[in-house]
Structure formats: C-alpha cells, structure tokens
Amino acid sequence: MTLNSFLTLFGGLGLFLYGMKIMGEGLEMSAGDRLKGLLELLTRNRFLGVIVGAFVTAIIQSSSATTVMVVGLVNAGIIDLSQAVGVIMGANIGTTVTAQLIAFKLTNIALPSIGIGTIILFLGKTKSQKYIGQVVLGFGLLFYGMQTMEIALKPLADVPQFVDFIATFSKNPILGVVVGFLTTSIIQSSSATIGILQALASQGILTISSALPILFGDNIGTCVTALLASIGANVTAKRAAIFHLLFNIIGSALFLMILPIVEKIVAMTSLDPVRQIANAHTIFNLTNTIIQFPFTFLIIRLILHLVPGEAVVIEHGVKYIDDRLIETPVLALEQAKKEIGRMGNLALETLKDSLDTFVNYDEKKGKIAKEKEEVINELAREITRYLALLSRSSLPETGEGSITDLINAVNDMERVGDHAMNVLELAEFKNEHRLVLSEEAIVELIKMSEKVTETFSIAINAFLAWDKSSAKTVIAREEEIDAMEKELRLSHIKRLSSGACVPSSGVIYLDIINNLERVGDHSFNIASYILGIDKNFKKLI
C-alpha cells in the first residue's frame, strides 16, 4: 500500500467515524432525554431490556455508547446488574444496523446528502430542524467515508502478499479474532471495523471465510470502551462491563467451533459479499443473544466470583412520596416528612464521607459522596415540587409545622450536602498539592466533626419526631459549635504565627471549620422550625 493510499484510507475512516458520530448525536438529541428515560423505565423486564437496548443502539448507532450509558445507570443505582444485562445483549443486536445500511451501497447519494444536510443545518431555524440536518449530513459523511475507504483499498487487490495474508484468517481463525479485537480496541468502534471488512469485500479482497473470525474479534474489541468507562465506577458497574466482555467471548468461542456451518448459512443469505458480512454480523449477535439469554443467571453468578466485593448502591428517586397521596393530605404530609428525613440522613452520610476523605484520603469514598450529593439535589427538587402541590390542599392544624417550614427544612438539608461538597473539594486540593496539617489540627478537626455530625443527626431525628426536647438540645449544641469554631480559629492562628503550620494548609483548615460551623447553623434552623422560633432569630444561610 502506497503512502497516498494509506492516507486516503485513514481519511476515509475518519469521515466514516465522524459521520456515524454526528448522525447518532443528531438522532439522540432529537429524542432528548427520552432514550435514557426509556432505559430507566423499560429495563425492569430482562426480555424487554433486550428490545430497548436494540432500539436505542439502532438510533444512536453505537453499542459502545449504549453500554457506557448502561454502566452509568448501574453505577448510579438506577438499574441493577440483572436488568443491565438485557440492555447489553440488545445493544449488540442494534449495532448491526450500520452494517446493514452500508450493504445497501448508497454511496451515490453520499455527496447530495452532505450538501442537503449542511443546508438544513445552517439554515434551520429550530433545534429540531438542525438535528435533522445533522442526521442527513452524518449519513452522507458515513457513506462518503465508506466510498473513500473502498477507493483506498482497491489497489490491495493486486498485491499478492496482502491477499495471502487475508486468506490466512480462514486457515487460522484465532489470528483473525486477534486482529479484529486489536483493530476495534484501537478504533473504539465495531461498526467502523465491520465497515472496513465490507470495503475489502467490495474489492474482492476478502471472502466470508476470512471475514468471520475478524468479525468475531470485532465484537470482543467493542467491549473495551465499556471496560474503560467502568474504571473508577462501583463494583456493580464493573460487573456490567465484564458481562459485556464475557458475553461476546462466549459467543465468539461457540461460533468458532461451528465455523464451517456458519460460513454455509451466511453464504446462503446473499451472493453479495458486502451483504454477507452485514448478515453475518446480524446472525452472530442475534443468535448469540438467543443462545445465552436463558443462561444469563449463570454468567452473572460467574461474574460475582470474578469481581468480588460489596456493591454500594445509592437509591435514586423518591421512596415515600407519591402524587396520588395528595388526595389524602394528612398521609401525604407524613410521607413528605419521611422523605425529607431520608434526604437529611443522606446529607449526613455525605458529610461524613467527605470528612473521612479529608482526614484519610479515599478517592472511592469521595466519588460515592458525589453520587449521594446528586441524589440529594434530585430529592430536594422533587420534594419541593410535591410540597408545592400539597400546599393547595386543605391541611388540618397538626401543630407539626407548616408547608413553609418543611420547604425550609429541605433547603437546609440540601445546603448541608453543598457544604459536604465544599469539604470534599478541600480534601481533593489537599491531596493534589500534598498539603499536610499538624497532628494537633487533625485532632481538633475530628473533634469538631464529631460534634457537628452528632448535632445534625439529632436535628434530623427531632424533625422526624417533631420533638421539641431534642430541638432544644440542638440549639444548645449549636452554641457550643459556634464557640468551638472561634476557639479553634484562634488556636490555629497561633500555630501559624509560631510556624507550626504552613499558610496554605492553614487556609484549608479555616475553610473546613467554617463549613462545619455552617452545618451547625443549618441544624439550628431545623430545630427552630420545630420550636417555632421567630424567623428574625433564625440563622438562615
């Protein structure tokens, strides 16, 4: 292959990948968040999950993107591993759509599509119109890239050494699997590597017997993207990525054992070698899913042994409130308090995780804290919306706080989550810049942390029980926290003056105790709603 042919192939591959990317993005943006919502809602049934996975992947034109999305949903605790596996299997089926489109050989309309798509994209007045233009443009670029690759590969048909090398894959299938795996791992797109196979087949360089092993390797190679996405994710997300890998390895091994039969079946589907490769891709993924679907529980059991560890699952969404309960205001109010209490306890956990990360840096615990804070924000929005709806109902006087008090309590608990994130940012800065605090400073921080977290915990329990006695305890302890903050501030300034602590570390220390003092203020606020203290005396922040 000459340098010019190689550069043409490289450019064609770039056009193909970019076309597939923007076409998928255009389709995805047109659907908005509905695709993710579809995954969340329709994966409770594993069989339905397969259908949803195939549908979503057919739209966004990337099984890797779907699988990465699934890993993210598993990591967030929205779906579990048994629900995720159905979507992953479906994604493998959906990704075959690209190869089938290529087999229609629509290269003649590639340039017109690029022109029409560009016009719509630039002249479109609405977002929907621009997304349509993006889809048409991506479609054209994909096929123009395919045409360019075919042109670049055409001279290889006259190179005996290359033709002989390709032929060895039919004699040594394992080598073909390795080549397919490595190629897709590098390109990060099985659709692109299948496209290259189809381009080679269109020039008469590649037969179906040589293409099949490479195709199997392509399916294994596409798992690399999800494996990379699972780095740093929780145990369950890692298991989902491993399932994707095992699923394709098992399928490839099964098909390699009956390779001659597979060749005959594929050859019967079409006389066109390009269509044969597309059909082989579809047959492999569809049959692989049908065969392995009944045995997914065994694969999951194997994965639990391969990837041991306790899965930390953070529940997203509300647990106690439901709009239908608003018809019964008293019950709805009680459930709202439970949801607020759940949110408060999550904020308490987040604060503790952040403080632990500051004292003994733990990146995993820090990531869990961030996930929890995201849930806190979600709950704050949903609970506030729910309370706004409830405020329109006729609520009896119970002596246990008004809707306004409850909304204020939600805001205070949400702000505690924000302060926890402030602490976590300081922990990350301290770790990144290798800052060291004196042993005395650490002991003081631990002492104040324990005081503050205990006080906030009492405030949450007082809120749930609407207990005035506990609320008074919170008020008294908050005064102690204020006094402690002043005392520690003065103590630290003395250490700075004596040179016992460096200024950069000193700033972080002062920021931490300031955030802790503010958590104490929010605990005071929650107690004040219970005690009915006049708002002019509250420490609203």
Coordinates of C-alpha atoms in Angstrom, one line a residue:
M1 CA 0.0 0.0 0.0
T2 CA 1.4 3.4 -1.0
L3 CA 1.5 6.3 1.4
N4 CA -1.2 8.0 -0.7
S5 CA -3.5 5.0 -0.4
F6 CA -2.8 4.8 3.3
L7 CA -3.7 8.5 3.9
T8 CA -6.8 8.1 1.8
L9 CA -7.9 5.1 3.9
F10 CA -7.1 7.0 7.1
G11 CA -9.1 10.0 5.9
G12 CA -12.0 7.8 4.8
L13 CA -12.1 6.1 8.1
G14 CA -12.2 9.5 9.8
L15 CA -15.1 10.6 7.6
F16 CA -16.9 7.3 8.4
L17 CA -16.4 7.6 12.2
Y18 CA -17.3 11.3 12.2
G19 CA -20.4 10.7 10.1
M20 CA -21.6 7.9 12.3
K21 CA -20.9 10.1 15.4
I22 CA -22.8 13.2 14.3
M23 CA -25.7 11.1 12.8
G24 CA -26.0 9.3 16.1
E25 CA -25.8 12.5 18.1
G26 CA -28.5 14.2 15.9
L27 CA -30.8 11.2 16.4
E28 CA -30.1 11.2 20.1
M29 CA -30.6 14.9 20.6
S30 CA -33.9 14.7 18.7
A31 CA -35.0 12.1 21.2
G32 CA -33.7 14.2 24.1
D33 CA -33.6 12.5 27.5
R34 CA -36.3 10.1 26.3
L35 CA -33.8 7.5 25.4
K36 CA -32.3 7.5 28.8
G37 CA -35.7 7.5 30.3
L38 CA -36.6 4.6 28.2
L39 CA -33.7 2.6 29.5
E40 CA -34.7 3.5 33.1
L41 CA -38.3 2.6 32.7
L42 CA -38.3 -0.4 30.4
T43 CA -35.5 -2.5 31.8
R44 CA -37.4 -4.0 34.7
N45 CA -38.1 -7.0 32.5
R46 CA -34.9 -8.5 31.0
F47 CA -36.5 -9.5 27.7
L48 CA -37.9 -6.0 27.3
G49 CA -34.4 -4.8 28.1
V50 CA -33.1 -6.6 25.1
I51 CA -35.6 -4.9 22.9
V52 CA -34.9 -1.5 24.4
G53 CA -31.2 -2.0 24.1
A54 CA -31.5 -2.9 20.4
F55 CA -33.8 0.0 19.7
V56 CA -31.7 2.6 21.5
T57 CA -28.5 1.4 19.8
A58 CA -30.1 1.4 16.4
I59 CA -30.9 5.0 17.0
I60 CA -27.6 6.3 18.3
Q61 CA -25.6 3.9 16.1
S62 CA -23.2 2.8 18.8
S63 CA -23.4 -0.3 21.0
S64 CA -20.4 1.2 23.0
A65 CA -22.4 4.4 23.7
T66 CA -25.4 2.3 24.9
T67 CA -23.2 0.1 27.1
V68 CA -21.4 3.1 28.6
M69 CA -24.9 4.6 29.3
V70 CA -25.9 1.4 31.0
V71 CA -22.7 1.3 33.1
G72 CA -23.5 4.8 34.2
L73 CA -27.1 3.9 35.1
V74 CA -25.8 0.9 37.1
N75 CA -23.2 3.0 38.8
A76 CA -25.9 5.5 39.8
G77 CA -28.1 2.7 41.2
I78 CA -31.0 3.3 38.8
I79 CA -30.9 -0.2 37.4
D80 CA -29.2 -3.3 38.8
L81 CA -26.9 -5.9 37.1
S82 CA -29.7 -8.3 36.2
Q83 CA -31.6 -5.5 34.4
A84 CA -28.5 -4.2 32.7
V85 CA -27.5 -7.5 31.0
G86 CA -30.7 -7.4 28.9
V87 CA -29.9 -4.0 27.5
I88 CA -26.3 -5.0 26.8
M89 CA -27.4 -8.0 24.8
G90 CA -29.9 -5.8 22.9
A91 CA -27.2 -3.3 22.2
N92 CA -25.2 -6.0 20.3
I93 CA -28.2 -6.6 18.1
G94 CA -28.8 -2.9 17.5
T95 CA -25.3 -2.1 16.4
T96 CA -25.7 -4.4 13.3
V97 CA -28.0 -1.8 11.7
T98 CA -25.0 0.2 10.5
A99 CA -23.5 -2.7 8.6
Q100 CA -26.9 -3.4 7.0
L101 CA -27.2 0.2 5.9
I102 CA -23.7 0.0 4.3
A103 CA -24.8 -3.1 2.4
F104 CA -27.4 -1.1 0.5
K105 CA -24.4 0.7 -1.2
L106 CA -25.9 4.2 -1.1
T107 CA -22.6 5.8 -1.9
N108 CA -24.2 7.6 -4.9
I109 CA -26.3 9.8 -2.6
A110 CA -23.4 10.5 -0.2
L111 CA -22.4 13.9 -1.6
P112 CA -26.0 15.1 -2.1
S113 CA -26.7 14.1 1.5
I114 CA -23.7 16.1 2.7
G115 CA -25.0 19.1 0.7
I116 CA -28.6 18.9 1.8
G117 CA -27.6 18.2 5.4
T118 CA -25.3 21.2 5.5
I119 CA -28.0 23.5 4.1
I120 CA -30.6 22.3 6.7
L121 CA -28.0 22.6 9.5
F122 CA -27.1 26.2 8.7
L123 CA -30.5 27.5 7.6
G124 CA -32.6 25.6 10.1
K125 CA -34.4 27.9 12.5
T126 CA -35.3 25.4 15.2
K127 CA -33.2 22.9 17.1
S128 CA -35.3 20.1 15.6
Q129 CA -34.5 21.2 12.1
K130 CA -30.8 21.5 12.9
Y131 CA -30.8 18.0 14.4
I132 CA -32.4 16.7 11.2
G133 CA -29.7 18.4 9.2
Q134 CA -27.1 16.8 11.4
V135 CA -28.5 13.4 10.8
V136 CA -28.6 13.9 7.0
L137 CA -25.1 15.3 7.0
G138 CA -23.8 12.4 9.1
F139 CA -25.5 9.9 6.8
G140 CA -23.7 11.4 3.8
L141 CA -20.3 11.6 5.5
L142 CA -20.6 8.0 6.6
F143 CA -21.2 6.7 3.1
Y144 CA -18.7 9.1 1.6
G145 CA -16.1 7.8 4.1
M146 CA -17.1 4.3 3.0
Q147 CA -16.6 5.1 -0.6
T148 CA -13.2 6.7 0.1
M149 CA -12.1 3.6 2.0
E150 CA -13.1 1.4 -0.9
I151 CA -11.1 3.5 -3.3
A152 CA -8.0 3.4 -1.0
L153 CA -8.2 -0.4 -0.6
K154 CA -8.8 -1.2 -4.3
P155 CA -5.0 -1.3 -5.2
L156 CA -4.5 -4.0 -2.5
A157 CA -6.4 -6.5 -4.7
D158 CA -3.3 -6.5 -6.9
V159 CA -0.9 -7.1 -4.0
P160 CA -0.5 -10.9 -3.7
Q161 CA 1.2 -10.7 -0.3
F162 CA -1.7 -8.8 1.2
V163 CA -4.3 -11.2 -0.4
D164 CA -2.4 -14.2 1.0
F165 CA -2.2 -12.5 4.5
I166 CA -6.0 -12.1 4.4
A167 CA -6.5 -15.7 3.3
T168 CA -4.6 -17.0 6.4
F169 CA -7.5 -15.9 8.6
S170 CA -9.7 -18.7 7.1
K171 CA -6.9 -21.2 7.9
N172 CA -6.1 -19.7 11.3
P173 CA -9.3 -18.3 12.8
I174 CA -7.7 -17.4 16.1
L175 CA -5.4 -15.0 14.3
G176 CA -8.4 -13.3 12.7
V177 CA -10.1 -12.9 16.1
V178 CA -7.0 -11.3 17.5
V179 CA -6.7 -8.9 14.5
G180 CA -10.4 -8.0 14.8
F181 CA -10.1 -7.4 18.6
L182 CA -7.0 -5.2 18.3
T183 CA -8.4 -3.2 15.4
T184 CA -11.7 -2.4 17.2
S185 CA -9.9 -1.8 20.5
I186 CA -7.9 0.9 18.8
I187 CA -10.6 2.5 16.7
Q188 CA -13.2 2.1 19.5
S189 CA -16.0 1.2 17.0
S190 CA -17.0 -2.2 15.8
S191 CA -19.2 -0.6 13.2
A192 CA -16.1 1.1 11.7
T193 CA -14.1 -2.2 11.6
I194 CA -17.0 -4.0 10.1
G195 CA -17.2 -1.2 7.5
I196 CA -13.5 -1.8 6.7
L197 CA -14.3 -5.5 6.2
Q198 CA -17.1 -4.6 3.9
A199 CA -14.9 -2.3 1.9
L200 CA -12.3 -5.1 1.5
A201 CA -15.1 -7.4 0.4
S202 CA -16.4 -4.9 -2.1
Q203 CA -13.0 -5.0 -3.8
G204 CA -12.9 -8.8 -3.9
I205 CA -10.0 -9.0 -1.4
L206 CA -11.9 -10.6 1.5
T207 CA -14.1 -13.7 1.4
I208 CA -16.7 -14.5 4.1
S209 CA -14.5 -17.4 5.4
S210 CA -11.7 -14.9 6.2
A211 CA -14.1 -12.2 7.4
L212 CA -15.9 -14.2 10.0
P213 CA -13.1 -14.7 12.6
I214 CA -12.2 -10.9 12.3
L215 CA -15.9 -10.1 12.8
F216 CA -16.0 -12.2 16.0
G217 CA -12.9 -10.3 17.2
D218 CA -14.6 -7.0 16.4
N219 CA -17.4 -7.9 18.8
I220 CA -15.0 -8.6 21.6
G221 CA -13.0 -5.5 20.9
T222 CA -16.0 -3.2 21.2
C223 CA -16.2 -4.2 24.9
V224 CA -13.0 -2.2 25.6
T225 CA -15.0 1.1 25.7
A226 CA -17.3 -0.1 28.4
L227 CA -14.4 -1.5 30.4
L228 CA -12.7 1.8 30.3
A229 CA -15.9 3.6 31.3
S230 CA -16.1 1.2 34.4
I231 CA -12.8 2.3 35.7
G232 CA -13.5 4.2 38.9
A233 CA -17.1 3.1 38.9
N234 CA -18.7 1.0 41.6
V235 CA -18.5 -2.8 41.8
T236 CA -21.8 -3.4 40.1
A237 CA -20.9 -1.1 37.1
K238 CA -17.6 -3.1 36.7
R239 CA -19.6 -6.3 36.7
A240 CA -21.9 -4.9 33.9
A241 CA -18.8 -4.2 31.8
I242 CA -17.3 -7.6 32.4
F243 CA -20.7 -9.2 31.4
H244 CA -20.4 -7.4 28.1
L245 CA -16.9 -8.9 27.6
L246 CA -17.8 -12.4 28.7
F247 CA -21.0 -12.4 26.6
N248 CA -19.0 -11.7 23.4
I249 CA -16.1 -14.0 24.2
I250 CA -18.5 -17.0 24.9
G251 CA -20.4 -16.2 21.7
S252 CA -17.2 -16.0 19.6
A253 CA -16.0 -19.3 21.1
L254 CA -19.3 -21.0 20.2
F255 CA -19.3 -19.7 16.7
L256 CA -15.6 -20.6 16.1
M257 CA -16.5 -24.3 17.0
I258 CA -19.1 -24.4 14.2
L259 CA -17.3 -22.0 11.8
P260 CA -17.9 -24.2 8.6
I261 CA -21.6 -24.3 9.3
V262 CA -21.8 -20.6 9.9
E263 CA -20.0 -20.0 6.6
K264 CA -22.6 -22.1 4.7
I265 CA -25.5 -20.4 6.4
V266 CA -24.2 -16.9 5.7
A267 CA -23.3 -17.8 2.1
M268 CA -26.9 -18.8 1.6
T269 CA -28.3 -15.4 2.7
S270 CA -26.8 -13.5 -0.3
L271 CA -24.5 -13.6 -3.3
D272 CA -23.1 -10.1 -2.5
P273 CA -20.0 -10.4 -0.2
V274 CA -20.8 -7.0 1.4
R275 CA -24.3 -8.1 2.3
Q276 CA -22.9 -11.4 3.5
I277 CA -20.7 -9.6 6.1
A278 CA -23.7 -7.5 7.2
N279 CA -25.9 -10.6 7.6
A280 CA -23.1 -12.5 9.4
H281 CA -22.9 -9.6 11.9
T282 CA -26.6 -9.7 12.5
I283 CA -26.8 -13.5 12.7
F284 CA -23.9 -13.6 15.2
N285 CA -25.4 -11.1 17.6
L286 CA -29.0 -12.3 17.3
T287 CA -28.1 -16.0 17.7
N288 CA -25.7 -15.2 20.5
T289 CA -28.4 -13.4 22.4
I290 CA -31.0 -16.2 21.8
I291 CA -28.5 -18.9 23.0
Q292 CA -27.2 -17.1 26.1
F293 CA -30.3 -15.3 27.2
P294 CA -31.7 -18.3 29.2
F295 CA -28.3 -18.8 30.9
T296 CA -27.6 -15.2 32.0
F297 CA -28.1 -16.0 35.6
L298 CA -25.2 -18.4 35.4
I299 CA -23.0 -15.8 33.8
I300 CA -24.0 -13.3 36.5
R301 CA -23.1 -15.9 39.1
L302 CA -19.6 -16.3 37.5
I303 CA -19.1 -12.6 37.4
L304 CA -19.9 -12.2 41.1
H305 CA -16.9 -14.6 41.7
L306 CA -14.7 -12.8 39.2
V307 CA -15.4 -9.3 40.5
P308 CA -15.9 -9.8 44.3
G309 CA -16.8 -7.0 46.7
E310 CA -19.8 -5.4 48.2
A311 CA -21.8 -3.3 45.8
V312 CA -22.6 0.2 47.1
V313 CA -26.0 1.0 45.6
I314 CA -27.3 4.5 46.1
E315 CA -31.1 4.7 45.6
H316 CA -32.2 7.4 43.2
G317 CA -35.6 8.9 43.2
V318 CA -38.2 9.4 45.9
K319 CA -39.2 6.5 48.1
Y320 CA -42.1 7.7 50.3
I321 CA -44.0 10.3 48.3
D322 CA -46.4 9.8 45.5
D323 CA -48.6 12.4 43.8
R324 CA -51.6 10.1 44.3
L325 CA -51.3 10.5 48.1
I326 CA -52.1 14.2 47.8
E327 CA -55.8 13.2 47.8
T328 CA -55.2 12.3 51.4
P329 CA -53.4 15.4 52.7
V330 CA -52.6 14.1 56.2
L331 CA -51.0 10.9 54.9
A332 CA -49.2 12.9 52.2
L333 CA -47.7 15.3 54.8
E334 CA -46.5 12.4 56.9
Q335 CA -44.9 10.8 53.9
A336 CA -43.2 14.1 52.9
K337 CA -41.6 14.3 56.3
K338 CA -40.2 10.7 55.9
E339 CA -38.8 11.7 52.5
I340 CA -37.2 14.8 54.0
G341 CA -35.8 12.8 56.8
R342 CA -34.3 10.3 54.3
M343 CA -32.8 13.2 52.4
G344 CA -31.3 14.6 55.6
N345 CA -29.7 11.2 56.5
L346 CA -28.2 11.1 53.0
A347 CA -26.8 14.5 53.6
L348 CA -25.4 13.3 56.9
E349 CA -23.7 10.3 55.2
T350 CA -22.3 12.6 52.5
L351 CA -20.8 14.9 55.1
K352 CA -19.2 12.0 57.0
D353 CA -17.8 10.5 53.8
S354 CA -16.3 13.9 52.8
L355 CA -14.8 14.5 56.3
D356 CA -13.3 10.9 56.3
T357 CA -11.9 11.6 52.8
F358 CA -10.3 14.8 54.1
V359 CA -8.6 13.1 57.1
N360 CA -7.6 9.8 55.3
Y361 CA -7.9 10.5 51.6
D362 CA -10.1 7.9 49.9
E363 CA -10.9 8.5 46.2
K364 CA -13.6 5.9 46.1
K365 CA -15.4 7.3 49.2
G366 CA -15.1 10.7 47.6
K367 CA -16.9 9.5 44.4
I368 CA -19.6 7.9 46.5
A369 CA -20.1 11.2 48.3
K370 CA -20.5 13.0 45.0
E371 CA -23.1 10.5 43.8
K372 CA -25.0 10.9 47.1
E373 CA -25.0 14.7 46.7
E374 CA -26.5 14.3 43.2
V375 CA -29.3 12.3 44.8
I376 CA -29.8 15.0 47.5
N377 CA -30.3 17.6 44.8
E378 CA -32.8 15.4 42.9
L379 CA -34.7 14.8 46.1
A380 CA -34.7 18.5 47.0
R381 CA -36.3 19.4 43.7
E382 CA -38.9 16.6 43.8
I383 CA -39.8 17.1 47.5
T384 CA -40.2 20.9 46.9
R385 CA -42.4 20.3 43.9
Y386 CA -44.5 17.8 45.9
L387 CA -44.9 20.2 48.8
A388 CA -46.0 22.9 46.4
L389 CA -48.8 20.7 45.2
L390 CA -49.7 19.7 48.7
S391 CA -49.9 23.3 49.8
R392 CA -53.0 23.6 47.6
S393 CA -54.8 21.0 49.6
S394 CA -56.8 21.6 52.8
L395 CA -54.4 20.7 55.6
P396 CA -55.5 20.3 59.2
E397 CA -53.7 22.1 62.0
T398 CA -51.5 19.4 63.5
G399 CA -49.0 21.6 65.4
E400 CA -46.2 19.9 63.5
G401 CA -45.0 22.6 61.1
S402 CA -46.3 24.3 58.1
I403 CA -45.5 23.6 54.4
T404 CA -43.2 26.6 54.6
D405 CA -41.3 25.0 57.5
L406 CA -40.9 21.8 55.6
I407 CA -39.7 23.6 52.4
N408 CA -37.2 25.5 54.6
A409 CA -36.0 22.2 56.1
V410 CA -35.5 20.8 52.7
N411 CA -33.3 23.8 51.8
D412 CA -31.3 23.5 54.9
M413 CA -30.6 19.8 54.4
E414 CA -29.7 20.4 50.7
R415 CA -27.2 23.1 51.9
V416 CA -25.6 20.6 54.2
G417 CA -24.9 18.5 51.1
D418 CA -23.4 21.5 49.5
H419 CA -21.1 22.1 52.5
A420 CA -20.1 18.4 52.3
M421 CA -19.0 19.0 48.7
N422 CA -17.0 22.0 49.8
V423 CA -15.2 19.8 52.3
L424 CA -14.6 17.2 49.6
E425 CA -13.1 19.8 47.2
L426 CA -10.8 20.9 50.0
A427 CA -9.8 17.2 50.5
E428 CA -9.0 16.8 46.8
F429 CA -7.0 20.1 46.8
K430 CA -5.1 18.9 49.9
N431 CA -4.3 15.6 48.3
E432 CA -3.4 17.0 44.9
H433 CA -1.0 19.6 46.4
R434 CA 0.3 17.2 49.1
L435 CA -0.5 19.6 51.9
V436 CA 0.0 18.4 55.5
L437 CA -1.8 19.5 58.6
S438 CA -0.3 19.2 62.0
E439 CA -1.4 16.3 64.2
E440 CA -3.0 18.8 66.6
A441 CA -5.0 20.4 63.8
I442 CA -6.3 17.0 62.7
V443 CA -7.3 16.1 66.2
E444 CA -9.2 19.4 66.5
L445 CA -11.0 18.8 63.2
I446 CA -12.0 15.3 64.2
K447 CA -13.4 16.6 67.5
M448 CA -15.4 19.4 65.8
S449 CA -16.6 17.0 63.0
E450 CA -18.0 14.6 65.6
K451 CA -19.7 17.4 67.4
V452 CA -21.3 18.8 64.2
T453 CA -22.4 15.4 62.7
E454 CA -23.9 14.4 66.0
T455 CA -25.8 17.7 66.2
F456 CA -27.1 17.4 62.7
S457 CA -28.2 13.8 63.4
I458 CA -30.1 14.9 66.4
A459 CA -31.7 17.7 64.3
I460 CA -32.9 15.1 61.7
N461 CA -34.4 12.8 64.3
A462 CA -36.0 15.8 66.1
F463 CA -37.6 16.8 62.7
L464 CA -38.9 13.3 62.1
A465 CA -40.5 13.0 65.5
W466 CA -41.2 16.8 65.7
D467 CA -39.6 16.5 69.2
K468 CA -39.2 19.9 70.9
S469 CA -36.9 18.5 73.6
S470 CA -34.4 17.2 71.0
A471 CA -34.8 20.5 69.2
K472 CA -33.7 22.4 72.3
T473 CA -30.7 20.1 72.6
V474 CA -29.7 21.1 69.0
I475 CA -30.0 24.8 69.9
A476 CA -27.7 24.4 72.9
R477 CA -25.2 22.3 70.9
E478 CA -25.1 24.8 68.1
E479 CA -24.0 27.5 70.5
E480 CA -21.2 25.1 71.6
I481 CA -20.2 24.6 67.9
D482 CA -20.0 28.4 67.4
A483 CA -17.8 28.7 70.5
M484 CA -15.6 25.8 69.3
E485 CA -15.2 27.4 65.9
K486 CA -13.9 30.6 67.4
E487 CA -11.6 28.7 69.8
L488 CA -10.1 26.5 67.0
R489 CA -9.7 29.6 64.8
L490 CA -7.7 31.4 67.4
S491 CA -5.7 28.2 68.2
H492 CA -4.8 27.8 64.5
I493 CA -3.8 31.4 64.1
K494 CA -1.3 30.8 67.0
R495 CA 0.1 27.8 65.2
L496 CA 0.5 29.9 62.0
S497 CA 2.3 32.6 64.0
S498 CA 4.7 30.1 65.6
G499 CA 5.4 28.4 62.2
A500 CA 3.9 25.1 63.4
C501 CA 1.6 25.1 60.4
V502 CA 2.2 26.3 56.8
P503 CA -0.1 29.1 55.5
S504 CA -1.5 27.0 52.6
S505 CA -2.6 24.3 55.0
G506 CA -3.9 26.9 57.4
V507 CA -6.3 28.3 54.8
I508 CA -7.8 24.8 54.2
Y509 CA -8.1 24.3 58.0
L510 CA -10.0 27.5 58.4
D511 CA -12.3 26.7 55.4
I512 CA -13.1 23.3 56.9
I513 CA -14.1 24.6 60.3
N514 CA -16.1 27.4 58.6
N515 CA -18.1 24.8 56.6
L516 CA -18.6 22.8 59.8
E517 CA -19.9 25.8 61.7
R518 CA -22.4 26.5 58.9
V519 CA -23.7 22.9 59.1
G520 CA -24.3 23.7 62.8
D521 CA -26.3 26.8 61.7
H522 CA -28.5 24.6 59.4
S523 CA -29.1 22.2 62.3
F524 CA -30.2 25.3 64.3
N525 CA -32.6 26.3 61.5
I526 CA -34.2 22.8 61.5
A527 CA -34.6 23.0 65.3
S528 CA -36.1 26.5 65.1
Y529 CA -38.9 25.3 62.8
I530 CA -39.9 22.7 65.4
L531 CA -39.7 25.2 68.3
G532 CA -41.4 28.0 66.3
I533 CA -38.6 30.5 66.9
D534 CA -39.3 33.8 65.1
K535 CA -37.6 33.9 61.7
N536 CA -35.7 37.0 62.7
F537 CA -33.7 34.9 65.1
K538 CA -33.0 32.1 62.7
K539 CA -29.6 31.6 61.1
L540 CA -30.8 31.3 57.5
I541 CA -27.8 31.0 55.2

